[in-house]
């Protein structure tokens, strides 16, 4: 009797002291397991006399039940405190502000280029492209730059080191060499470029990067041009003027833009002209569609007969016009950026400010996004 109550209080103390499931399981095995202390007592009942068994049986069974109950209660308590600990450690604070999600911005040059391409596409122009690394023939010779002529230097050309054959390639100084690639079919040798040779009539625009060794607020060593080329029968300067006037009005989204053509010289056009837009430069920024200043935005002219001949196009049958626009400069004018160099500085704060959201609703006036 004393032994039983001593065993019970001993087990009760061990159950109470069990700090986790493993310790509790240890107590259970030692008391109620196959060779546990209570199991041994139960096993001993069979060897007792009937009177003894009648007396001891209920006590030992009572002890077993009491210990089993105490273990079950302790198990439930341990499980509850484990859950409490997990709930406390895995707590989610729903009142915290959400993490900011950074959205990318469309670079103003790309936005400007998209707008320009959309306007020319509506006029029926298709896209052509050519390589950034050009040979002297496409960049100069075929465009009627005389050999050794200072005009080649005028472009502040980046020359590459001569290859094994002694040929010096250039970083193209303008997109005009793609005129040659389109007319001559020389792009067939350059898989991947959208400008396989075409027979006239031709109506293409050529967007792309160009390079000149120059840097100030309105010049950067790399910038973007958009070239235009139209070859057809009976094409004249009037077509060129209409095309560029229409483009300018649509690009600046106002009918009040005034343009003027000034005679100029380019080796690859005759006659050649530069086009200016009227603007107001007072007050530090440039406003288009008002004022009494002029700003040059492009060069153009009638394709020189020698250029047509160089491409195997008969100048007695075909004529055409060409033009070259500065993409970044037009973007600066339209969106009011003061320094061209910022366009290429890769400063995310600048891009946050001047960049565009990717999916803008179309502008109802132009249909452009
Ligand atoms: N390629 C000239 C430049 O970069 C711009 C230009 C002028 C392009 C007249 C033309 C053109 O197609 O006809 O300065």
Coordinates of C-alpha atoms and ligand atoms in Angstrom, one line a residue:
X1 CA 0.0 0.0 0.0
X2 CA 2.7 2.4 1.0
X3 CA 4.7 1.2 -2.0
X4 CA 1.8 1.9 -4.3
X5 CA 1.2 5.4 -3.0
X6 CA 4.9 6.1 -3.0
X7 CA 5.1 4.9 -6.6
X8 CA 2.1 7.1 -7.5
X9 CA 3.6 10.2 -6.0
X10 CA 6.9 9.5 -7.6
X11 CA 5.4 9.1 -11.0
X12 CA 3.2 12.1 -10.5
X13 CA 6.3 14.2 -9.7
X14 CA 8.1 12.9 -12.9
X15 CA 5.0 13.6 -15.1
X16 CA 4.8 17.1 -13.7
X17 CA 8.5 17.7 -14.3
X18 CA 8.5 16.4 -17.9
X19 CA 9.4 19.5 -20.0
X20 CA 8.6 18.0 -23.4
X21 CA 7.0 15.1 -25.2
X22 CA 10.2 13.1 -25.2
X23 CA 10.6 13.3 -21.4
X24 CA 6.9 12.5 -20.9
X25 CA 7.1 9.4 -23.3
X26 CA 10.1 8.2 -21.2
X27 CA 8.0 8.3 -18.0
X28 CA 5.1 6.5 -19.8
X29 CA 7.4 3.7 -21.1
X30 CA 9.0 3.2 -17.6
X31 CA 5.5 3.0 -15.9
X32 CA 3.1 1.6 -18.4
X33 CA 5.4 0.1 -21.1
X34 CA 5.8 -3.7 -21.5
X35 CA 8.5 -3.9 -18.7
X36 CA 7.2 -0.8 -16.9
X37 CA 6.8 -0.7 -13.1
X38 CA 3.0 -0.7 -13.2
X39 CA 2.9 -3.4 -15.9
X40 CA 5.0 -5.5 -13.5
X41 CA 2.6 -5.0 -10.7
X42 CA -0.4 -5.9 -12.9
X43 CA 1.6 -9.1 -14.0
X44 CA 2.0 -10.0 -10.4
X45 CA -1.8 -10.2 -9.8
X46 CA -1.9 -13.6 -11.4
X47 CA 0.4 -15.1 -8.8
X48 CA -1.7 -13.8 -5.8
X49 CA -4.3 -15.7 -3.9
X50 CA -7.9 -14.8 -4.8
X51 CA -8.3 -12.8 -1.5
X52 CA -5.1 -10.9 -2.1
X53 CA -6.0 -10.3 -5.7
X54 CA -9.4 -9.0 -4.7
X55 CA -7.8 -6.5 -2.4
X56 CA -4.8 -5.5 -4.6
X57 CA -6.4 -5.6 -8.0
X58 CA -8.6 -2.5 -7.7
X59 CA -5.7 -0.5 -6.2
X60 CA -3.2 -1.4 -8.9
X61 CA -5.7 -0.9 -11.7
X62 CA -6.6 2.4 -10.0
X63 CA -3.0 3.4 -10.0
X64 CA -2.6 2.5 -13.7
X65 CA -5.7 4.6 -14.6
X66 CA -4.6 7.5 -12.5
X67 CA -1.1 7.5 -14.1
X68 CA -2.5 7.1 -17.6
X69 CA -4.9 10.0 -17.0
X70 CA -2.1 12.2 -15.6
X71 CA 0.1 11.4 -18.7
X72 CA -2.8 12.2 -21.0
X73 CA -3.5 15.5 -19.3
X74 CA 0.2 16.4 -19.3
X75 CA 0.4 15.5 -23.0
X76 CA -2.5 17.8 -23.8
X77 CA -0.9 20.6 -21.8
X78 CA 2.4 20.2 -23.6
X79 CA 0.7 20.2 -27.0
X80 CA -1.2 23.4 -26.0
X81 CA 2.0 25.2 -25.0
X82 CA 3.8 24.1 -28.1
X83 CA 1.0 25.5 -30.2
X84 CA 1.1 28.8 -28.2
X85 CA 4.8 29.1 -28.8
X86 CA 4.4 28.5 -32.6
X87 CA 1.6 31.0 -32.8
X88 CA 3.7 33.6 -31.0
X89 CA 6.8 33.0 -33.2
X90 CA 4.9 32.8 -36.5
X91 CA 2.7 35.7 -35.8
X92 CA 1.9 37.8 -38.9
X93 CA 1.4 41.5 -38.3
X94 CA -1.3 42.4 -40.8
X95 CA -1.1 46.1 -39.8
X96 CA 2.4 46.4 -41.4
X97 CA 2.4 48.5 -44.6
X98 CA 2.9 46.4 -47.8
X99 CA 6.4 46.3 -49.3
X100 CA 6.7 48.9 -52.1
X101 CA 6.8 47.3 -55.6
X102 CA 9.1 49.0 -58.0
X103 CA 7.7 49.4 -61.4
X104 CA 9.9 49.8 -64.5
X105 CA 9.7 52.9 -66.7
X106 CA 9.9 53.2 -70.4
X107 CA 12.9 55.3 -71.3
X108 CA 12.0 58.6 -73.1
X109 CA 14.1 57.6 -76.1
X110 CA 12.1 54.4 -76.6
X111 CA 8.8 56.2 -76.0
X112 CA 9.8 58.9 -78.6
X113 CA 10.9 56.2 -81.1
X114 CA 7.6 54.3 -80.6
X115 CA 5.6 57.5 -81.3
X116 CA 7.7 58.3 -84.4
X117 CA 7.5 54.7 -85.8
X118 CA 3.7 54.8 -85.2
X119 CA 3.3 58.0 -87.2
X120 CA 5.4 56.8 -90.1
X121 CA 3.8 53.4 -90.1
X122 CA 0.4 55.1 -90.6
X123 CA 1.9 56.8 -93.7
X124 CA 2.9 53.4 -95.1
X125 CA 6.5 53.2 -94.2
X126 CA 8.0 49.8 -93.1
X127 CA 11.0 49.2 -90.9
X128 CA 14.6 48.4 -91.9
X129 CA 17.7 48.0 -89.8
X130 CA 21.4 47.6 -90.3
X131 CA 24.5 46.9 -88.2
X132 CA 26.2 49.4 -85.8
X133 CA 29.6 48.4 -87.0
X134 CA 29.8 49.5 -90.6
X135 CA 32.4 49.5 -93.4
X136 CA 33.7 52.6 -95.0
X137 CA 31.8 51.7 -98.2
X138 CA 28.3 51.8 -96.7
X139 CA 29.0 54.6 -94.2
X140 CA 30.7 56.9 -96.7
X141 CA 31.7 55.8 -100.2
X142 CA 28.4 54.6 -101.5
X143 CA 26.8 57.7 -100.0
X144 CA 28.9 59.8 -102.3
X145 CA 31.5 61.0 -99.8
X146 CA 34.5 61.6 -102.0
X147 CA 37.6 59.6 -100.9
X148 CA 39.9 61.4 -98.4
X149 CA 37.3 64.2 -98.3
X150 CA 37.2 66.1 -95.0
X151 CA 33.5 65.3 -94.8
X152 CA 34.5 61.9 -93.5
X153 CA 36.2 63.7 -90.6
X154 CA 33.4 66.1 -90.2
X155 CA 31.4 63.3 -88.6
X156 CA 33.9 62.9 -85.7
X157 CA 34.1 59.3 -86.7
X158 CA 35.1 56.5 -84.3
X159 CA 37.4 54.3 -86.3
X160 CA 38.1 50.7 -85.3
X161 CA 41.6 49.2 -85.5
X162 CA 42.3 47.7 -89.0
X163 CA 41.5 44.0 -89.4
X164 CA 43.9 41.5 -91.0
X165 CA 43.0 42.7 -94.5
X166 CA 43.9 46.3 -93.4
X167 CA 40.2 47.4 -93.5
X168 CA 39.2 49.9 -90.9
X169 CA 35.5 49.5 -89.9
X170 CA 33.6 52.4 -88.2
X171 CA 30.9 52.8 -85.6
X172 CA 28.3 54.1 -88.0
X173 CA 28.1 57.9 -87.8
X174 CA 24.5 58.0 -89.1
X175 CA 21.7 55.6 -90.2
X176 CA 22.1 56.6 -93.9
X177 CA 24.2 53.5 -94.7
X178 CA 21.1 51.4 -94.3
X179 CA 19.7 53.3 -97.3
X180 CA 22.4 51.5 -99.3
X181 CA 21.8 48.2 -97.6
X182 CA 18.1 48.4 -98.4
X183 CA 18.5 49.4 -102.1
X184 CA 21.5 47.2 -102.8
X185 CA 20.4 44.0 -101.0
X186 CA 23.7 43.9 -99.2
X187 CA 21.9 43.0 -96.0
X188 CA 21.3 39.5 -97.4
X189 CA 24.8 38.8 -96.1
X190 CA 23.8 39.8 -92.6
X191 CA 21.1 37.4 -91.3
X192 CA 19.0 38.9 -88.5
X193 CA 18.7 42.5 -89.9
X194 CA 15.4 43.6 -91.2
X195 CA 16.5 45.2 -94.4
X196 CA 17.0 42.7 -97.2
X197 CA 17.4 44.3 -100.5
X198 CA 14.3 45.7 -102.0
X199 CA 13.4 46.7 -105.6
X200 CA 11.8 50.1 -105.9
X201 CA 9.3 51.4 -105.0
X202 CA 10.7 51.6 -101.5
X203 CA 9.3 53.3 -98.4
X204 CA 11.3 52.5 -95.3
X205 CA 12.2 54.1 -92.0
X206 CA 15.4 53.1 -90.2
X207 CA 15.7 53.7 -86.5
X208 CA 19.0 52.9 -84.8
X209 CA 22.0 53.9 -82.7
X210 CA 24.7 56.1 -84.2
X211 CA 28.1 57.2 -82.9
X212 CA 30.2 60.3 -83.0
X213 CA 33.1 61.5 -80.9
X214 CA 31.3 64.5 -79.3
X215 CA 29.9 65.4 -75.9
X216 CA 28.1 68.5 -74.6
X217 CA 24.6 69.5 -73.5
X218 CA 23.2 68.7 -77.0
X219 CA 25.7 66.0 -78.2
X220 CA 26.5 62.6 -76.8
X221 CA 28.9 60.0 -78.3
X222 CA 26.0 57.6 -78.9
X223 CA 22.6 58.8 -79.9
X224 CA 19.6 57.6 -82.0
X225 CA 18.5 58.6 -85.5
X226 CA 15.5 57.7 -87.6
X227 CA 16.3 57.6 -91.3
X228 CA 13.6 57.8 -94.0
X229 CA 13.9 56.7 -97.6
X230 CA 11.3 56.8 -100.3
X231 CA 12.1 55.7 -103.9
X232 CA 9.4 55.8 -106.5
X233 CA 8.6 57.4 -109.9
X234 CA 8.1 61.1 -110.1
X235 CA 9.0 61.8 -106.5
X236 CA 9.9 65.5 -105.7
X237 CA 10.8 67.9 -102.9
X238 CA 7.0 68.6 -102.4
X239 CA 6.5 65.0 -101.2
X240 CA 9.4 65.4 -98.8
X241 CA 8.0 68.6 -97.4
X242 CA 4.5 67.2 -96.9
X243 CA 5.8 64.1 -95.2
X244 CA 8.0 66.0 -92.8
X245 CA 5.4 68.7 -92.1
X246 CA 2.8 66.1 -91.4
X247 CA 5.1 64.1 -89.2
X248 CA 6.1 67.2 -87.2
X249 CA 2.5 68.3 -86.6
X250 CA 1.5 64.9 -85.5
X251 CA 4.6 64.3 -83.3
X252 CA 4.2 67.6 -81.4
X253 CA 0.4 67.1 -81.3
X254 CA -0.4 70.6 -82.5
X255 CA -1.3 72.2 -85.9
X256 CA 0.4 75.4 -85.0
X257 CA 4.0 74.1 -85.6
X258 CA 5.7 76.2 -88.3
X259 CA 8.6 74.6 -90.2
X260 CA 11.1 76.1 -92.6
X261 CA 13.5 74.4 -95.1
X262 CA 17.0 75.9 -95.4
X263 CA 19.3 75.0 -98.2
X264 CA 22.2 72.8 -97.0
X265 CA 24.8 70.4 -98.3
X266 CA 24.9 66.6 -97.8
X267 CA 27.0 64.5 -100.3
X268 CA 24.1 62.0 -100.7
X269 CA 21.3 64.4 -101.5
X270 CA 20.8 67.0 -104.2
X271 CA 19.2 69.4 -103.5
X272 CA 19.7 69.1 -99.7
X273 CA 18.0 70.9 -96.9
X274 CA 17.8 71.2 -93.2
X275 CA 14.4 71.7 -91.5
X276 CA 13.9 74.0 -88.6
X277 CA 10.9 74.3 -86.3
X278 CA 9.7 77.6 -85.0
X279 CA 10.0 77.8 -81.2
X280 CA 10.3 80.1 -78.2
X281 CA 13.6 79.9 -76.3
X282 CA 13.0 82.7 -73.9
X283 CA 12.6 81.6 -70.2
X284 CA 15.1 78.8 -70.2
X285 CA 13.0 76.1 -71.9
X286 CA 12.1 75.5 -75.5
X287 CA 8.4 75.8 -76.5
X288 CA 7.3 74.5 -79.9
X289 CA 4.4 76.1 -81.8
X290 CA 5.1 79.7 -80.6
X291 CA 7.9 82.3 -80.5
X292 CA 10.4 83.7 -83.0
X293 CA 13.4 81.3 -82.8
X294 CA 14.3 78.4 -85.0
X295 CA 15.6 75.0 -84.1
X296 CA 17.1 72.5 -86.5
X297 CA 15.6 69.0 -86.2
X298 CA 16.6 67.1 -89.3
X299 CA 18.4 66.9 -92.6
X300 CA 17.0 65.7 -95.9
X301 CA 16.8 66.1 -99.6
X302 CA 16.4 64.3 -102.9
X303 CA 18.6 61.1 -103.1
X304 CA 21.7 61.9 -105.2
X305 CA 21.7 60.2 -108.6
X306 CA 25.2 58.9 -107.9
X307 CA 23.8 57.1 -104.7
X308 CA 21.1 55.5 -106.8
X309 CA 23.7 54.4 -109.4
X310 CA 26.0 53.0 -106.6
X311 CA 23.0 50.8 -105.6
X312 CA 22.2 49.7 -109.1
X313 CA 19.0 51.8 -109.3
X314 CA 18.5 53.6 -112.6
X315 CA 18.2 57.4 -111.8
X316 CA 16.4 58.1 -115.1
X317 CA 13.6 55.8 -114.0
X318 CA 13.5 56.3 -110.2
X319 CA 13.9 59.3 -107.9
X320 CA 13.5 59.5 -104.2
X321 CA 13.9 61.5 -101.0
X322 CA 15.6 60.8 -97.8
X323 CA 15.8 62.3 -94.4
X324 CA 17.4 61.8 -91.0
X325 CA 15.9 62.8 -87.7
X326 CA 17.6 62.9 -84.2
X327 CA 15.3 60.8 -82.0
X328 CA 16.7 61.8 -78.6
X329 CA 16.7 65.5 -79.5
X330 CA 13.1 65.3 -80.6
X331 CA 12.2 63.6 -77.3
X332 CA 14.1 66.3 -75.4
X333 CA 12.1 69.0 -77.2
X334 CA 8.7 67.3 -76.7
X335 CA 9.2 66.3 -73.1
X336 CA 11.3 69.2 -71.9
X337 CA 14.6 67.7 -70.9
X338 CA 17.4 70.2 -70.6
X339 CA 20.5 68.0 -71.2
X340 CA 20.9 65.3 -73.7
X341 CA 23.6 63.5 -71.7
X342 CA 21.0 62.7 -69.0
X343 CA 19.3 60.4 -71.5
X344 CA 22.3 58.0 -71.3
X345 CA 23.4 58.5 -67.7
X346 CA 21.3 55.5 -66.5
X347 CA 20.3 57.4 -63.4
X348 CA 17.1 55.6 -62.0
X349 CA 15.9 58.8 -60.3
X350 CA 16.0 60.6 -63.7
X351 CA 14.1 57.7 -65.3
X352 CA 11.5 57.7 -62.5
X353 CA 10.9 61.4 -63.3
X354 CA 11.0 61.5 -67.1
X355 CA 10.2 57.8 -67.9
X356 CA 6.8 56.6 -69.0
X357 CA 4.5 53.9 -67.7
X358 CA 4.4 50.9 -69.9
X359 CA 0.8 50.6 -70.7
X360 CA -0.7 54.1 -71.2
X361 CA -4.2 54.6 -72.5
X362 CA -4.0 55.8 -76.1
X363 CA -4.0 59.5 -76.6
X364 CA -7.5 60.2 -78.1
X365 CA -6.0 63.0 -80.3
X366 CA -3.3 60.9 -82.0
X367 CA -4.4 57.3 -81.3
X368 CA -0.9 56.8 -79.9
X369 CA -0.1 55.6 -76.4
Ligands
LIG1 N1 22.9 61.4 -92.2 C1 22.7 62.9 -91.9 C2 23.5 63.2 -90.6 O1 23.6 62.3 -89.8 C3 21.3 63.3 -91.8 C4 20.7 63.2 -93.2 C5 20.7 64.2 -94.0 C6 20.0 62.0 -93.6 C7 20.1 64.2 -95.3 C8 19.4 61.9 -94.8 C9 19.5 63.0 -95.6 O2 18.8 60.8 -95.2 O3 18.9 62.9 -96.9 O4 23.9 64.3 -90.4

